[in-house]
Coordinates of C-alpha atoms in Angstrom, one line a residue:
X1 CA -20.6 19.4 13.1
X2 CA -19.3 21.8 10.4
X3 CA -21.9 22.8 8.6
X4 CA -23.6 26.0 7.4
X5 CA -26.8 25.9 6.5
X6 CA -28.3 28.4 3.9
X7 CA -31.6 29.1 2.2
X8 CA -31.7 29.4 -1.5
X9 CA -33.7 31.9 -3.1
X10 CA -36.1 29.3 -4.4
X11 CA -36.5 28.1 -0.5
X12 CA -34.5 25.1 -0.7
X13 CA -31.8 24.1 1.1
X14 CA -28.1 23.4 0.7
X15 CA -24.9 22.7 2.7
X16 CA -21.7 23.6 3.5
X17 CA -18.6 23.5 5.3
X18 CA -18.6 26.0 7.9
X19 CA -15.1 27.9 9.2
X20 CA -15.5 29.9 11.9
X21 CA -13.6 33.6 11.2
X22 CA -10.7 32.7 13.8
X23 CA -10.2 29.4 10.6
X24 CA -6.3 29.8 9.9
X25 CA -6.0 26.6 7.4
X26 CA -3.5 25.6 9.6
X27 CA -2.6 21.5 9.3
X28 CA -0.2 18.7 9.7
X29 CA 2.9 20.2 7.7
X30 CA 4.0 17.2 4.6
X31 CA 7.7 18.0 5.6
X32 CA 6.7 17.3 9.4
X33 CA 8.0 13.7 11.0
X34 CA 4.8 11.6 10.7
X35 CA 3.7 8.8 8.7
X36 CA 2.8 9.4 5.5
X37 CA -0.3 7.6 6.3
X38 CA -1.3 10.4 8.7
X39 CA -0.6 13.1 6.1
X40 CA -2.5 11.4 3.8
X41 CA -5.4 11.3 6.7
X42 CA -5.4 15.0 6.7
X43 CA -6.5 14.7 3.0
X44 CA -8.8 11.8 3.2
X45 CA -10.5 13.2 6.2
X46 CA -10.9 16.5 4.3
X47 CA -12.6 15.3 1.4
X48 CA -14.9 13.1 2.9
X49 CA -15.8 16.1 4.9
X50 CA -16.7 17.7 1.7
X51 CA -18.2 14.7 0.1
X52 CA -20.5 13.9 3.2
X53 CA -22.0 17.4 3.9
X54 CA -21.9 19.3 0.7
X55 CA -24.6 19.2 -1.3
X56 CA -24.3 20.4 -4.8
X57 CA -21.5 19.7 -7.0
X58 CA -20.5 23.1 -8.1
X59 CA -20.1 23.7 -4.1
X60 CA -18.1 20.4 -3.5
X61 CA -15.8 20.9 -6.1
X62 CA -15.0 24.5 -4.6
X63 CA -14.6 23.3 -1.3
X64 CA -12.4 20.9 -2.9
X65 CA -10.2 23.8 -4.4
X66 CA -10.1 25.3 -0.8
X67 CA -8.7 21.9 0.4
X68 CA -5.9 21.5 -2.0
X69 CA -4.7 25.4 -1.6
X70 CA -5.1 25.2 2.1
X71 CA -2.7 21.9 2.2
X72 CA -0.6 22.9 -1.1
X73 CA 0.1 26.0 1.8
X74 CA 0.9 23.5 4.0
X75 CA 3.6 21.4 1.7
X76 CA 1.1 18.9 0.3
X77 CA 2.2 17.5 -3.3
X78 CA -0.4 17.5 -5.9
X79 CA 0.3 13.8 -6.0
X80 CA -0.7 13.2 -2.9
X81 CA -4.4 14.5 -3.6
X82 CA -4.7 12.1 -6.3
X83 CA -3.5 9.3 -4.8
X84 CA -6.0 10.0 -2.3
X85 CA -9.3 10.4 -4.3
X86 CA -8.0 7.2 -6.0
X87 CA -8.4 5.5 -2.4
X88 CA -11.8 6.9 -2.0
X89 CA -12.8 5.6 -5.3
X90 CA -11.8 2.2 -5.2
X91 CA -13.2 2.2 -1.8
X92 CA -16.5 3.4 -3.2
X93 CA -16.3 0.5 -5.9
X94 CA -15.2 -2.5 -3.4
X95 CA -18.4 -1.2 -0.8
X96 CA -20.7 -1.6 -4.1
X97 CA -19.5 -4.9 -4.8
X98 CA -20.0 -6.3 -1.1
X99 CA -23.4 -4.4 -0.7
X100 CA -24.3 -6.4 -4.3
X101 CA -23.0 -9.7 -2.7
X102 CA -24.7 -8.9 0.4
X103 CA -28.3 -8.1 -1.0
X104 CA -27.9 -11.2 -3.8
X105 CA -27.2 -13.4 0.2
X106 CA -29.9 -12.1 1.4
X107 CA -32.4 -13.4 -1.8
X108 CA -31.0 -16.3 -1.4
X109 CA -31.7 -16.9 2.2
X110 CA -35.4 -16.0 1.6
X111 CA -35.9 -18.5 -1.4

């Protein structure tokens, strides 16, 4: 997995994503011939990247600048990035609701 590992100087620990030297930022072009679901893939798989193994916000939110120059570079629209964090969001807030639903089941089953 991509992740660098470092050692703050109070001895805790945070996260990263690591890129090796020979990174070139180099991904699916917008103006290429694909889906636009695949371009918006790119994005989505990106940012939950970032979501999943950063660890501090101050950190995500950089690595999330780094995304959107990297695929701005690459023809990306900035509407593109939004549409996409609303995806992850609503996702987010429908997986609450079934957990909910799920854990309010399970009570029932055991009354």
């Amino acid at each position: 997995m991509d992740v660098l590992i470092v050692k703050k100087e109070d001895g805790r620990v945070k996260l990263l994503v690591y890129r090796k030297k020979s990174h070139t930022d180099q991904y699916l072009h917008f103006t290429s011939h694909h889906q636009l679901q695949h371009q918006l893939g790119v994005i989505y798989t990106l940012f939950n990247r970032c979501k999943d193994v950063v660890t501090e916000e101050t950190d995500r939110k950089e690595e999330e600048e780094k995304i959107c120059t990297a695929l701005q570079l690459c023809g990306y629209p900035k509407w593109s990035f939004q549409q996409v964090r609303n995806n992850i969001k609503e996702k987010a807030k429908k997986n609450r609701k079934l957990r909910r639903k799920r854990k309010k089941a399970r009570r029932n089953l055991g009354e």
